[in-house]
Amino acid sequence: MTFDTASLRPLRDSVWRRRLLGTAALVLATGTLVAGTVPASTAPDRRNPVDALNRSAQPLSDLNALGSMVGSARVVGLGEASHSAHEFFTLKQRLFRHLVATKGFTTFALEASWSTGLRLDNYVVNGVGDPAQIMREEFEGQYVFWNTDEYLDLIHWMRDYNTASPRRPKLRFVGNDLGYAGPESFKRVVDYVSAYRPDLADRMSALYAGIRPSAGTRAGTWMNQQLTKDLALRKADAKRADEALAILRAEGRPDDASRRDNEAHEWALQNATAIMQSFNGYAFPDEQFAERMRYRDKVMADNTAWWSEHMRGKTLLASNNGHVAYTSDDPEMFPVPTGAFLRERLGKRYVNIGLTFNQGTLNALPDFTAQRPETYTVVPAPRGHNEHTLDMVRFQDYAIDLRTAPAAARAWLSTARPTRSYGLYWSPENPQTGLGQSYDILVHLHQVKAAHLR
């Protein structure tokens, strides 16, 4: 997540290291049958969860079934059990392309900083910049796992889609997180003030002086410096960002504003809000970790919902299982997930998809002092883990609608069991997760391999 650095000494605890921010990835799966999993001569046992899961499972070779499960949702939260597995990332792209073609989705949202999303969106829509360079500059620190061949391929596909037929609704890219208050957000606020309210320019410039990143600042360096600042300085930074936003809210709308002027004002407010969110996220005392995480999850929900409402399109949100879920498997540290806030705000217009996998390889940081991820092997899930039973279903890679599954399946899904969840850091520990309470839809993959870091 955003605040996992050396200053958070409790991260030495392996549970914290594992839980602190899982994000990213899904799968280009095939739905291959596993020979001999369910003997044809054996009559189904209605009490057996595998039999019940078999009746609900839909292979991923054809995404029409998964698309039907999504229904009329406006925002789909697509989770992942690791920040860095190839199949997780390629499924995100594959499902997004399917939803674009069949359900009119237009936005890919990622657990990345708002300002980073602005830069990548400018490329996707207008062809401005080099996406590989943007990713190198922006995807550092806690976002290092997004700098992959898989995500670069997605960005290129989105740009190609937009240029192939200019009359189609444009695809958009947005970051919903608060880790890095990058220069792009500041630039857009200042540009708005210069164009529409030059009388406010001096006040806004004075407030942003000292908190606006200078040219050439590396995202990872900035985030680490911000987190390790004295608390009083962090609170002073947040106060400046708060005051700038308050000025825009109270005085920033032009007189006799046209519809275009009002739209420009709304965008300036959102960019100023994103700046405020970032600095307020860092202003929590370190001992208020849970409050900080609750704030972050609410911010990610607010930014996702704002985009969905103002862009009037449908959004696929790529984040980790713990964020898109409805319930937390570690409420003491992570009280309320993004998914719970989105369900409260959007109702059934929000649908989420959890992701599990049985075995394979993935990338993770060895500990909070490491700068570069390493590749780890995950052995098949032992008996008693959710993945052990899920991997006995007749398809290797499949989706299940947990809302309509047979009673025997729902009963099994309602029980919390060890379930794999890898964030920034490698840890063999697994949280207790009740899949049925956490997700609307479940995707299970038999095997994954580590994503291709750039």
Coordinates of C-alpha atoms in Angstrom, one line a residue, residues 221-413:
T221 CA 11.7 9.0 -3.3
W222 CA 8.9 11.5 -2.7
M223 CA 6.6 9.0 -1.1
N224 CA 9.3 7.8 1.3
Q225 CA 10.4 11.3 2.2
Q226 CA 6.8 12.3 2.8
L227 CA 6.1 9.4 5.1
T228 CA 9.3 9.8 7.1
K229 CA 8.8 13.6 7.7
D230 CA 8.2 14.8 11.2
L231 CA 4.5 14.5 12.0
A232 CA 4.1 18.2 12.5
L233 CA 5.5 18.9 9.0
R234 CA 3.1 16.3 7.5
K235 CA 0.2 18.0 9.2
A236 CA 1.3 21.4 8.0
D237 CA 1.5 20.1 4.4
A238 CA -2.0 18.7 4.8
K239 CA -3.3 22.1 6.1
R240 CA -1.9 23.8 3.0
A241 CA -3.7 21.3 0.7
D242 CA -6.9 21.7 2.7
E243 CA -6.9 25.5 2.4
A244 CA -6.2 25.4 -1.4
L245 CA -9.2 23.1 -1.9
A246 CA -11.4 25.3 0.4
I247 CA -10.6 28.3 -1.7
L248 CA -11.6 26.6 -4.9
R249 CA -14.8 25.4 -3.4
A250 CA -15.8 28.7 -2.0
E251 CA -14.5 31.1 -4.7
G252 CA -13.2 29.2 -7.6
R253 CA -16.3 29.0 -9.9
P254 CA -16.3 31.8 -12.5
D255 CA -19.2 34.3 -12.6
D256 CA -21.9 33.5 -15.1
A257 CA -20.2 30.2 -15.7
S258 CA -21.2 28.2 -18.8
R259 CA -21.6 24.5 -18.8
R260 CA -18.0 24.1 -20.0
D261 CA -16.8 26.5 -17.3
N262 CA -18.6 24.4 -14.7
E263 CA -17.1 21.2 -16.0
A264 CA -13.6 22.8 -15.8
H265 CA -14.3 23.8 -12.2
E266 CA -15.4 20.3 -11.3
W267 CA -12.2 18.9 -12.7
A268 CA -10.1 21.5 -10.8
L269 CA -12.0 20.6 -7.6
Q270 CA -11.3 16.9 -8.1
N271 CA -7.6 17.4 -8.8
A272 CA -7.3 19.7 -5.8
T273 CA -9.2 17.0 -3.8
A274 CA -6.7 14.3 -4.9
I275 CA -3.8 16.5 -3.7
M276 CA -5.6 17.0 -0.4
Q277 CA -6.3 13.3 -0.1
S278 CA -2.6 12.4 -0.5
F279 CA -1.3 14.9 2.1
N280 CA -4.0 14.0 4.6
G281 CA -3.2 10.3 4.2
Y282 CA 0.4 11.0 5.3
A283 CA -0.8 13.2 8.2
F284 CA -2.0 10.3 10.3
P285 CA 0.3 9.5 13.3
D286 CA 2.0 6.1 12.7
E287 CA 0.2 4.6 15.6
Q288 CA -3.1 5.3 13.9
F289 CA -2.4 2.8 11.2
A290 CA -5.9 1.4 11.0
E291 CA -7.5 4.8 10.7
R292 CA -5.0 5.6 8.0
M293 CA -6.0 2.5 6.1
R294 CA -9.7 3.2 6.5
Y295 CA -9.1 6.7 5.1
R296 CA -7.2 5.3 2.1
D297 CA -9.9 2.7 1.2
K298 CA -12.6 5.4 1.4
V299 CA -10.5 7.7 -0.8
M300 CA -10.1 4.9 -3.4
A301 CA -13.9 4.4 -3.3
D302 CA -14.6 8.1 -3.6
N303 CA -12.3 8.6 -6.5
T304 CA -13.7 5.6 -8.3
A305 CA -17.3 6.7 -7.8
W306 CA -16.5 10.3 -8.8
W307 CA -15.0 9.2 -12.1
S308 CA -17.9 6.8 -12.8
E309 CA -20.5 9.5 -12.0
H310 CA -18.8 12.3 -13.9
M311 CA -17.7 10.3 -16.9
R312 CA -21.1 8.6 -17.2
G313 CA -19.4 5.3 -18.2
K314 CA -18.8 1.9 -16.8
T315 CA -15.6 1.2 -15.0
L316 CA -13.5 -1.9 -14.3
L317 CA -11.5 -1.4 -11.1
A318 CA -8.3 -3.4 -10.8
S319 CA -7.2 -3.8 -7.2
N320 CA -6.3 -6.5 -4.8
N321 CA -8.9 -8.9 -3.2
G322 CA -8.7 -7.1 0.1
H323 CA -9.7 -3.8 -1.4
V324 CA -12.5 -4.8 -3.7
A325 CA -14.1 -7.0 -1.0
Y326 CA -17.1 -6.3 1.2
T327 CA -15.6 -7.5 4.4
S328 CA -12.1 -7.3 5.8
D329 CA -10.2 -10.4 6.9
D330 CA -8.0 -8.2 9.2
P331 CA -10.4 -5.6 10.6
E332 CA -8.0 -4.5 13.3
M333 CA -5.6 -3.2 10.7
F334 CA -7.8 -2.7 7.7
P335 CA -11.3 -1.8 9.1
V336 CA -13.4 -1.2 5.9
P337 CA -12.5 -2.2 2.4
T338 CA -13.0 0.0 -0.7
G339 CA -15.6 -2.5 -1.9
A340 CA -17.8 -1.9 1.2
F341 CA -17.7 1.9 0.6
L342 CA -18.5 1.4 -3.0
R343 CA -21.5 -0.9 -2.2
E344 CA -22.7 1.7 0.3
R345 CA -22.5 4.5 -2.3
L346 CA -23.5 2.6 -5.5
G347 CA -25.6 -0.2 -4.2
K348 CA -26.0 -3.0 -6.7
R349 CA -24.4 -0.9 -9.4
Y350 CA -21.2 -2.2 -7.8
V351 CA -20.3 -5.9 -8.3
N352 CA -17.0 -7.4 -7.2
I353 CA -14.9 -10.4 -8.3
G354 CA -12.5 -12.2 -5.9
L355 CA -9.6 -14.2 -7.3
T356 CA -7.9 -17.3 -5.9
F357 CA -5.2 -19.6 -7.2
N358 CA -3.7 -22.9 -6.2
Q359 CA 0.0 -22.8 -7.1
G360 CA 2.7 -21.2 -9.2
T361 CA 5.2 -18.3 -9.0
L362 CA 4.8 -14.6 -8.2
N363 CA 6.8 -11.5 -7.5
A364 CA 7.1 -9.9 -4.0
L365 CA 9.5 -7.8 -2.0
P366 CA 11.5 -9.9 0.6
D367 CA 11.0 -7.2 3.2
F368 CA 10.3 -3.5 3.7
T369 CA 14.0 -2.6 3.1
A370 CA 14.1 -4.2 -0.4
Q371 CA 13.9 -2.0 -3.5
R372 CA 13.5 -4.8 -6.1
P373 CA 11.0 -7.7 -6.0
E374 CA 12.1 -11.3 -6.1
T375 CA 10.3 -14.3 -7.5
Y376 CA 8.8 -16.9 -5.1
T377 CA 7.2 -20.3 -5.6
V378 CA 3.8 -21.1 -4.2
V379 CA 3.2 -24.8 -3.6
P380 CA -0.3 -26.4 -4.0
A381 CA -2.6 -25.3 -1.2
P382 CA -2.8 -27.8 1.7
R383 CA -6.0 -29.4 3.0
G384 CA -8.1 -26.9 4.9
H385 CA -7.4 -24.0 2.7
N386 CA -10.1 -22.6 0.4
E387 CA -7.9 -23.1 -2.6
H388 CA -7.4 -26.8 -1.9
T389 CA -11.1 -27.5 -2.3
L390 CA -11.6 -25.0 -5.2
D391 CA -8.9 -26.7 -7.1
M392 CA -10.9 -30.0 -7.0
V393 CA -13.5 -28.5 -9.3
R394 CA -13.6 -30.0 -12.8
F395 CA -12.3 -26.9 -14.6
Q396 CA -8.8 -25.7 -14.1
D397 CA -9.8 -22.0 -14.5
Y398 CA -13.4 -21.0 -13.8
A399 CA -15.8 -18.5 -12.5
I400 CA -18.7 -19.0 -10.0
D401 CA -21.5 -16.6 -9.2
L402 CA -21.6 -16.9 -5.4
R403 CA -25.0 -15.2 -5.2
T404 CA -26.7 -18.0 -7.1
A405 CA -24.6 -21.0 -6.2
P406 CA -26.4 -24.1 -4.7
A407 CA -27.0 -24.2 -1.0
A408 CA -24.2 -26.7 -0.3
A409 CA -21.7 -24.4 -2.1
R410 CA -23.0 -21.3 -0.3
A411 CA -22.7 -23.0 3.1
W412 CA -19.1 -24.0 2.4
L413 CA -18.3 -20.5 1.0

